[in-house]
GROMACS .gro file of C-alpha atoms in nm:
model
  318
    1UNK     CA    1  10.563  11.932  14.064
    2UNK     CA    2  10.607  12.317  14.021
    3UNK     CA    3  10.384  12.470  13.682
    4UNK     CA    4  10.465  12.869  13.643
    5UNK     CA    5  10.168  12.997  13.396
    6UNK     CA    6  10.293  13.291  13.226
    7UNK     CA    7   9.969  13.361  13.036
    8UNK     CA    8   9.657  13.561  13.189
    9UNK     CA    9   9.427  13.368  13.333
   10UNK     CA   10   9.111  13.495  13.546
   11UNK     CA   11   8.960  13.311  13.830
   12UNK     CA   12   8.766  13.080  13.684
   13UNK     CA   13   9.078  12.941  13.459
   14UNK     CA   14   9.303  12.917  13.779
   15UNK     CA   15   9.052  12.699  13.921
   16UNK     CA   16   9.068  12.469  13.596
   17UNK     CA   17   9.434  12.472  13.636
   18UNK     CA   18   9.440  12.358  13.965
   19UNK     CA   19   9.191  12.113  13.974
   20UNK     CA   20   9.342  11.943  13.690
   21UNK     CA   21   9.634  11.937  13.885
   22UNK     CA   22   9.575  11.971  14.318
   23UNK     CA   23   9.894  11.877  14.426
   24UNK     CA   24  10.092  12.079  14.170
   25UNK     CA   25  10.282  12.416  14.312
   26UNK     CA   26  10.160  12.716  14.066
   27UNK     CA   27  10.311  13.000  14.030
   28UNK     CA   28  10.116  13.310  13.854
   29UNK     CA   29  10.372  13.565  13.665
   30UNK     CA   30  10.156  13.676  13.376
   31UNK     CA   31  10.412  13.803  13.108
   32UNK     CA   32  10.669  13.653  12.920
   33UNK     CA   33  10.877  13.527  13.182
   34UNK     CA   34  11.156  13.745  13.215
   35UNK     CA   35  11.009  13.865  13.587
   36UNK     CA   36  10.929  13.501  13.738
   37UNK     CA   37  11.312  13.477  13.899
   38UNK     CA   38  11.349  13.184  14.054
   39UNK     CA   39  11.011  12.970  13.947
   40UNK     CA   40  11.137  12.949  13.585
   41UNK     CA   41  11.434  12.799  13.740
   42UNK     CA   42  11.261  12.520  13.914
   43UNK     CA   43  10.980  12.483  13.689
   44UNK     CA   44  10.876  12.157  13.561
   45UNK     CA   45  10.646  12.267  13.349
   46UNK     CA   46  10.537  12.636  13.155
   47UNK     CA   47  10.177  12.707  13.046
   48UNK     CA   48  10.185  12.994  12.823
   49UNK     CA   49  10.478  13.125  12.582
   50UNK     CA   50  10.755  13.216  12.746
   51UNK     CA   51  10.994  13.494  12.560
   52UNK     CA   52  11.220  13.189  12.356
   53UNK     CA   53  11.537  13.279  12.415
   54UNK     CA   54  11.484  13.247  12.831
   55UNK     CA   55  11.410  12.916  12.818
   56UNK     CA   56  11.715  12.810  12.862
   57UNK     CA   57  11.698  12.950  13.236
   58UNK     CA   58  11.429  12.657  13.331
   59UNK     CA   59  11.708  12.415  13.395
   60UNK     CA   60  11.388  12.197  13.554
   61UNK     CA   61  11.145  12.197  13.221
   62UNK     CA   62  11.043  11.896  13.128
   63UNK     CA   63  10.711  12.013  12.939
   64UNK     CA   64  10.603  12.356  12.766
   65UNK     CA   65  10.271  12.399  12.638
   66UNK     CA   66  10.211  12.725  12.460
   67UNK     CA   67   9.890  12.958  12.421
   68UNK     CA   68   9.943  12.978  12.023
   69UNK     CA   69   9.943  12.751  11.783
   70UNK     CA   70  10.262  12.896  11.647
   71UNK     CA   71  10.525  12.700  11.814
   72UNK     CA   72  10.816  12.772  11.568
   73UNK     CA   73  11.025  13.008  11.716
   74UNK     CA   74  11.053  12.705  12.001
   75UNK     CA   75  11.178  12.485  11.772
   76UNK     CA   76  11.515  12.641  11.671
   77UNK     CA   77  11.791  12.477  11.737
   78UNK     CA   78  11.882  12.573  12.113
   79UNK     CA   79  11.564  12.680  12.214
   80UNK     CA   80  11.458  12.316  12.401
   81UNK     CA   81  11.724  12.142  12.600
   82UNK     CA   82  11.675  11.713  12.501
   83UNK     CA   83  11.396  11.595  12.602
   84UNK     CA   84  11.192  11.855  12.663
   85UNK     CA   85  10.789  11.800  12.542
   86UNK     CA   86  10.651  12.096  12.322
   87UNK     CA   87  10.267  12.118  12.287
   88UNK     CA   88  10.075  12.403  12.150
   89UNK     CA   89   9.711  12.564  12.158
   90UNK     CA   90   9.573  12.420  11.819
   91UNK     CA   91   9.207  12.366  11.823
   92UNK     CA   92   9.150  12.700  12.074
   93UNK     CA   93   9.152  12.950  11.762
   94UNK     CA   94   8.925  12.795  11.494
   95UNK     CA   95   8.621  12.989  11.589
   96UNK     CA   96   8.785  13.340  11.618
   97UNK     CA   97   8.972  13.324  11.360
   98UNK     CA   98   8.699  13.188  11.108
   99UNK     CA   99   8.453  13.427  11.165
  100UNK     CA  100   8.736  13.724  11.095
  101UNK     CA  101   8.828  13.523  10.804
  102UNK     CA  102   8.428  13.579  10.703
  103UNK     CA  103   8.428  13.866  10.796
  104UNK     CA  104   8.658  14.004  10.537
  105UNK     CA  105   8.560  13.795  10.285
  106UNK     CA  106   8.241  13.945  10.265
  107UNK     CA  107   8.347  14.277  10.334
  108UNK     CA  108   8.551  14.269  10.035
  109UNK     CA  109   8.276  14.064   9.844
  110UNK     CA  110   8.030  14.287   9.905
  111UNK     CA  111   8.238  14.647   9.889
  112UNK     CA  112   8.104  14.706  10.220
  113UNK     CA  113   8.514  14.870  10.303
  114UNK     CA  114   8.398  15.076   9.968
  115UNK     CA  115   8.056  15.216  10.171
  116UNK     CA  116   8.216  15.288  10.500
  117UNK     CA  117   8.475  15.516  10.314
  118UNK     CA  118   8.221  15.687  10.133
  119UNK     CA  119   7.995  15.758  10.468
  120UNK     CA  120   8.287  15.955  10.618
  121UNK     CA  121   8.252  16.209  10.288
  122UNK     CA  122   7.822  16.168  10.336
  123UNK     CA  123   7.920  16.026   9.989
  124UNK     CA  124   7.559  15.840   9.884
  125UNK     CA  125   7.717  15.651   9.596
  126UNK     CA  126   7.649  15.288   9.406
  127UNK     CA  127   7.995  15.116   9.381
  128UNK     CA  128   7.833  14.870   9.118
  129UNK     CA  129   7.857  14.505   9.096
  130UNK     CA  130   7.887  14.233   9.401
  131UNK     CA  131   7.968  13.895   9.442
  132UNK     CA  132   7.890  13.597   9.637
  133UNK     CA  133   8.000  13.333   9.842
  134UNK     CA  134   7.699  13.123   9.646
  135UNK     CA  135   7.898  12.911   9.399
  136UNK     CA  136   8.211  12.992   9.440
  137UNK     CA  137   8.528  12.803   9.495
  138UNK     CA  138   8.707  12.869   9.753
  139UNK     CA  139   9.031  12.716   9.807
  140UNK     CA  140   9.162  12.661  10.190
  141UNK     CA  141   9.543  12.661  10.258
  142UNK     CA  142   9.624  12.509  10.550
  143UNK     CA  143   9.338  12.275  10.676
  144UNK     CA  144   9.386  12.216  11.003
  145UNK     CA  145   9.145  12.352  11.292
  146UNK     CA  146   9.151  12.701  11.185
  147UNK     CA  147   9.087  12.587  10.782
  148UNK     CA  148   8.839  12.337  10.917
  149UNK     CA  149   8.631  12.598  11.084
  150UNK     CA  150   8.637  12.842  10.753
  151UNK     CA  151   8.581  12.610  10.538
  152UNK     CA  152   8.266  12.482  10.741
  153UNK     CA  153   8.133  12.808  10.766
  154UNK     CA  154   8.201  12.900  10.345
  155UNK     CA  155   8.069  12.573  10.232
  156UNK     CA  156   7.745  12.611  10.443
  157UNK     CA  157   7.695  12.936  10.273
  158UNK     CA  158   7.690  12.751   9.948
  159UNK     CA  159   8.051  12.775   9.841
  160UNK     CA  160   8.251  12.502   9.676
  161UNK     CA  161   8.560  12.409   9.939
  162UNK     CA  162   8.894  12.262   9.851
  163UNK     CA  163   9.111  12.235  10.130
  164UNK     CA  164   9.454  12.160  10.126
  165UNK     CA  165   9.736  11.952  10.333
  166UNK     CA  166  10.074  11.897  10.276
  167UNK     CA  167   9.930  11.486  10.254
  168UNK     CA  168   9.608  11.487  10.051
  169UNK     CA  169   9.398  11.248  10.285
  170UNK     CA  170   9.051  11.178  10.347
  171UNK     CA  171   8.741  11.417  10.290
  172UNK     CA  172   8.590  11.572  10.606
  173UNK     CA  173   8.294  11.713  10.647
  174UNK     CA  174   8.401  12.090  10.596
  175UNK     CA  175   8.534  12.028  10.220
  176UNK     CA  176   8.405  11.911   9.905
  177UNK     CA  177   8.771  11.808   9.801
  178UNK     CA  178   9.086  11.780   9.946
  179UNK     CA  179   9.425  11.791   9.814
  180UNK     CA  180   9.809  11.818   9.855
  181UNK     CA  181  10.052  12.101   9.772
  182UNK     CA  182  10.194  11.902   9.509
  183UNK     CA  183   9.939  12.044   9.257
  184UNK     CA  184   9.892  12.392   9.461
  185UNK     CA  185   9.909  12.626   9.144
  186UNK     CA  186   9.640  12.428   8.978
  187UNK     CA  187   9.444  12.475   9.256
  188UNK     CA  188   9.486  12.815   9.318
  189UNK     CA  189   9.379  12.909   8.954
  190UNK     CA  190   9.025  12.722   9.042
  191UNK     CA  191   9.023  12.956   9.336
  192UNK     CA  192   8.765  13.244   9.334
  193UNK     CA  193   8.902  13.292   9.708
  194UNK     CA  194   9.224  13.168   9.824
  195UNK     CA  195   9.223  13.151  10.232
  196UNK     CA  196   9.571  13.084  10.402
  197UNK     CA  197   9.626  12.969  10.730
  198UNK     CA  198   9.941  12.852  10.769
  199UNK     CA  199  10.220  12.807  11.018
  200UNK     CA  200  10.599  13.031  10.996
  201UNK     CA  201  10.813  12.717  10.860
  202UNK     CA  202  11.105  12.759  10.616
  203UNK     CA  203  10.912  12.552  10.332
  204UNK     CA  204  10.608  12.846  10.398
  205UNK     CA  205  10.815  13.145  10.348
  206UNK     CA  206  10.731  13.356  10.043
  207UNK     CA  207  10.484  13.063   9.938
  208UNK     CA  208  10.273  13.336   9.782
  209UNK     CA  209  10.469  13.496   9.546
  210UNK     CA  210  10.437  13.640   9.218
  211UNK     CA  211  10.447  13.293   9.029
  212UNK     CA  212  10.150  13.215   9.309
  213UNK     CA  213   9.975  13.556   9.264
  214UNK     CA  214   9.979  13.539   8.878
  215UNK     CA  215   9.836  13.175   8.869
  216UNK     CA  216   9.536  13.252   9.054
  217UNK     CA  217   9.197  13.332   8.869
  218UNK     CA  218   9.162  13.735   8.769
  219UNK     CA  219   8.978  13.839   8.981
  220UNK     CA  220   9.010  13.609   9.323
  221UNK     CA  221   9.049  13.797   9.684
  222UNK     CA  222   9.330  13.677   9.890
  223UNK     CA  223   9.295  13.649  10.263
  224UNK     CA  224   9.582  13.531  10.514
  225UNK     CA  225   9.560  13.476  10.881
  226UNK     CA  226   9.880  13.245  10.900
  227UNK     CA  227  10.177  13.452  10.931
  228UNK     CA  228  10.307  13.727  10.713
  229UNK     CA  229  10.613  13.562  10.619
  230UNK     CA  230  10.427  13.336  10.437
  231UNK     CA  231  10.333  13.635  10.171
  232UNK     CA  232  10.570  13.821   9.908
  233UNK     CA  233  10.401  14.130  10.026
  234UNK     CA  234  10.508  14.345   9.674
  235UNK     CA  235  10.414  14.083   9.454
  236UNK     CA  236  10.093  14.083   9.641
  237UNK     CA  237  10.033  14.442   9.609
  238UNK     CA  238  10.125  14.458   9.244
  239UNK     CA  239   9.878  14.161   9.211
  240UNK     CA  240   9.606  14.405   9.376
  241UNK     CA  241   9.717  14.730   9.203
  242UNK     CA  242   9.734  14.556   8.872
  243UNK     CA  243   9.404  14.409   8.894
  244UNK     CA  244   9.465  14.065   8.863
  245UNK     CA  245   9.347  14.042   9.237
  246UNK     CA  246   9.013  14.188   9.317
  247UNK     CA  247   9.139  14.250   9.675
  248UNK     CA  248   9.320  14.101   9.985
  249UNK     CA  249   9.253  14.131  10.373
  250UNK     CA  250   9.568  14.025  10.591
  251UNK     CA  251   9.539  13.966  10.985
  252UNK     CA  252   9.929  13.900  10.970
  253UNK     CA  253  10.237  14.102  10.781
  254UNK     CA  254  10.610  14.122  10.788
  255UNK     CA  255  10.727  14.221  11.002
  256UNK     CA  256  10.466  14.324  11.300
  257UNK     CA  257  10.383  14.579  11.342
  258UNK     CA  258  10.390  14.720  10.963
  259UNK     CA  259  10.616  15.023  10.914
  260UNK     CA  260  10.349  15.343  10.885
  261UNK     CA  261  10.571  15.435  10.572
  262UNK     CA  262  10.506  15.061  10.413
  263UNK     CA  263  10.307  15.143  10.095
  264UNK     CA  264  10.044  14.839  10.179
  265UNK     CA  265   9.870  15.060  10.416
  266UNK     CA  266   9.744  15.302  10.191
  267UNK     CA  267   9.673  15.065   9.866
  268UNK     CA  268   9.363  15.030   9.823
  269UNK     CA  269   9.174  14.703   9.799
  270UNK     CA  270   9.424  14.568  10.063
  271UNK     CA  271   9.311  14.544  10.440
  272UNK     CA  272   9.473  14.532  10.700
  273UNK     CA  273   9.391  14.414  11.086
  274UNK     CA  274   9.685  14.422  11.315
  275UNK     CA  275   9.698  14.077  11.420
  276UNK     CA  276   9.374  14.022  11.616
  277UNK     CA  277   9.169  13.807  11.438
  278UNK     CA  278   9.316  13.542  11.739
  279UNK     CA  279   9.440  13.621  12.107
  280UNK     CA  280   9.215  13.635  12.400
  281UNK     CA  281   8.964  13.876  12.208
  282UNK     CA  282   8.680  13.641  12.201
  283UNK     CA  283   8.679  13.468  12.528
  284UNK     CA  284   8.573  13.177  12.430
  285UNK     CA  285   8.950  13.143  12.237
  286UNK     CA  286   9.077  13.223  12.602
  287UNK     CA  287   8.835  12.938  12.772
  288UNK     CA  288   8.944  12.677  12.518
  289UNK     CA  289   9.340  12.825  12.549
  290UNK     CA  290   9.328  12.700  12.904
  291UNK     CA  291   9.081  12.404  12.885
  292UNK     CA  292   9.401  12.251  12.643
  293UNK     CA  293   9.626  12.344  12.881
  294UNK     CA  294   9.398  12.143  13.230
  295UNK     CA  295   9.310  11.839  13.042
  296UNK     CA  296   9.693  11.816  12.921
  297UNK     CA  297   9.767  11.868  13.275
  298UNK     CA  298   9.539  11.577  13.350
  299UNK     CA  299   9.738  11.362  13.096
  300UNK     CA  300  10.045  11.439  13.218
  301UNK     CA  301  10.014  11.312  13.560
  302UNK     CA  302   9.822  11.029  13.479
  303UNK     CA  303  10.133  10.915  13.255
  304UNK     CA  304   9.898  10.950  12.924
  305UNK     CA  305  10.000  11.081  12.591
  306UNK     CA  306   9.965  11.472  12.568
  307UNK     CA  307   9.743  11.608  12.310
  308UNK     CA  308   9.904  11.861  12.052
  309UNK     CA  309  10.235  11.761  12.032
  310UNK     CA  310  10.441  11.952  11.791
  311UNK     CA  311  10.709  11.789  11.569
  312UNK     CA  312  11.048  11.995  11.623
  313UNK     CA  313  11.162  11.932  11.276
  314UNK     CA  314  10.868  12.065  11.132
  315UNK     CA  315  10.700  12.307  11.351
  316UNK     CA  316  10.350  12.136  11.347
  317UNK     CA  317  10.180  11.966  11.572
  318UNK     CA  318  10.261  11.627  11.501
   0.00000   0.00000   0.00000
C-alpha cells in the first residue's frame, strides 16, 4: 500500500503514521500536492488536503482523509472518482477553536478591544458598563465538536446554552437545550450571544442575513468561526453600525484574505482574526490532526469502518 502525506508532520507524528501502518510505503511531500509527481499517481491513500482540483491525477486513490474538517470543496461533483472514501479531521479542532471563540467573547464582553486602543493614545479612560457570561444565553450554531467544546466551556462559566443541529436530538452534557433549525429565528432572538460554527454547504450560505441579524436580541455579539460564506457580511455590519448588534468577532470572511479596502476592517465593534483560531497553531490541534489520521490507518487495514466519514451530498461527516 503506498500513503503520500501532504500535510507537515514532525518526527514524532511520522512515527505514529508508520506504526499504525509498518508495511505501508510513505511518501513525505508536505504541500498541496502539486510537487509529489509520480506518488500521487500511485497513491492509495492521501493524508492531508490535497489542492482539489489534482485529485484527479491519483488514478490509485482509494481513501483521502483530510487535515480540516471542511471537506466541501472535495465533494463537488468531479472532485472524487466512484468509490473513493472521504474522511475529515473533526474532533482535532474543538479545543483551539473554543478557547478563540472565548476569547473574543469576552474581549468584546468586557471592552477589553476598547482598553487596548486607548493604551496606544496613554488614553486612561472608563468605557462604562460590562457584561457577563453569568446568565446569559448563549445560543450555539452548529453543535458538533467545535460547538460542543464552546458550549462546555460558556455553560461552566454560568451561561445558559442552546445548541443547535439540523435534527434536534438528545441533550448532552455541554447544553441546557438543544434544538433544530426549524425554529432558528426564535432562537436567535433568545440569544444574548449567537456562536456559529458551521460548515461551507449551499443550505449555509448567507444563513446570517439581515432577516437573521434583525431577529436577534438588541444588543447580542455575534461570533463566527465556520466559514465566511455563511455571513451576509453588509447586513452584518449595518447590524453593528446601527446598534442593533453590540459587536461581532469573525475568525472567517469572504473571501480570504479580506480586501484591505473592505469597509469591515475599519468598523468598529467588528473583529477580525485572519483565520487562525484553527490550523496547527496549538499543537495539540496538530497531535490530534494526525492521531485521526494513525488510528484510521489502523482501521483501514484491519478492514474496520473508518471514523469521520463525510456524506458527499451534504458535506458533513456522516
Amino acid at each position: 500500500m503506498k500513503i503520500l502525506v501532504v500535510m507537515d508532520v514532525d518526527a514524532k507524528q511520522t512515527q505514529w503514521l508508520e506504526m499504525a501502518a509498518p508495511e505501508a510505503d510513505f511518501c513525505y511531500c508536505p504541500g498541496d500536492g502539486s510537487q509529489a509527481g509520480k506518488a500521487l499517481e500511485e497513491a492509495d491513500v492521501i493524508i492531508g488536503n490535497i489542492a482539489p482540483d489534482l485529485v484527479k491525477e491519483a488514478s490509485q486513490l482509494k481513501w483521502l482523509q483530510l487535515n480540516s474538517a471542511g471537506a466541501n470543496e472535495y465533494c463537488r461533483p468531479g472532485i472524487l472518482q466512484a468509490g473513493v472514501t472521504l474522511t475529515n479531521a473533526t474532533g482535532a479542532y474543538g479545543l483551539a477553536l473554543s478557547e478563540h471563540m472565548l476569547a473574543q467573547t469576552l474581549a468584546m464582553m468586557k471592552k477589553l478591544y476598547r482598553y487596548y486602543d486607548n493604551q496606544h493614545q496613554a488614553l486612561w479612560r472608563d468605557e462604562g458598563p460590562v457584561t457577563s457570561l453569568y446568565g446569559a444565553t448563549v445560543v450555539v450554531v452548529g453543535f458538533g465538536n467545535i460547538g460542543r467544546n464552546f458550549g462546555q466551556r460558556v455553560k461552566a462559566m454560568g451561561a445558559h446554552v442552546i445548541g443547535l443541529r439540523r435534527r434536534q436530538g438528545a441533550v448532552p452534557p455541554e447544553a441546557d437545550e438543544m434544538g433544530d433549525m426549524a425554529h432558528f429565528n426564535d432562537y436567535l432572538a433568545q440569544a444574548d450571544i449567537v456562536a456559529s460554527c458551521l460548515p461551507d454547504t449551499p443550505e449555509t450560505y448567507h444563513l446570517y442575513d439581515a432577516v437573521r441579524f434583525g431577529a436577534m436580541k438588541k444588543g447580542a455579539y455575534f461570533v463566527n468561526v465556520g466559514r465566511g460564506t455563511n455571513v451576509d457580511q453588509k447586513a452584518l455590519r449595518h447590524a453593528v453600525v446601527s446598534g442593533h448588534l453590540a459587536g461581532a468577532a469573525l475568525d472567517v470572511t469572504d473571501p480570504e484574505p479580506l480586501p484591505s479596502s473592505d469597509p469591515l476592517w475599519k468598523t468598529p465593534g467588528i473583529y477580525i482574526t485572519p483565520h487562525i483560531s484553527g490550523g496547527y497553531h496549538l499543537q495539540a490541534t496538530h497531535d490530534y490532526i494526525v492521531r485521526i489520521a494513525a488510528d484510521n490507518l489502523k482501521r483501514y487495514l484491519a478492514g474496520d469502518p473508518l471514523e469521520n466519514i463525510v456524506d458527499l451530498m451534504t458535506g458533513y461527516k456522516a
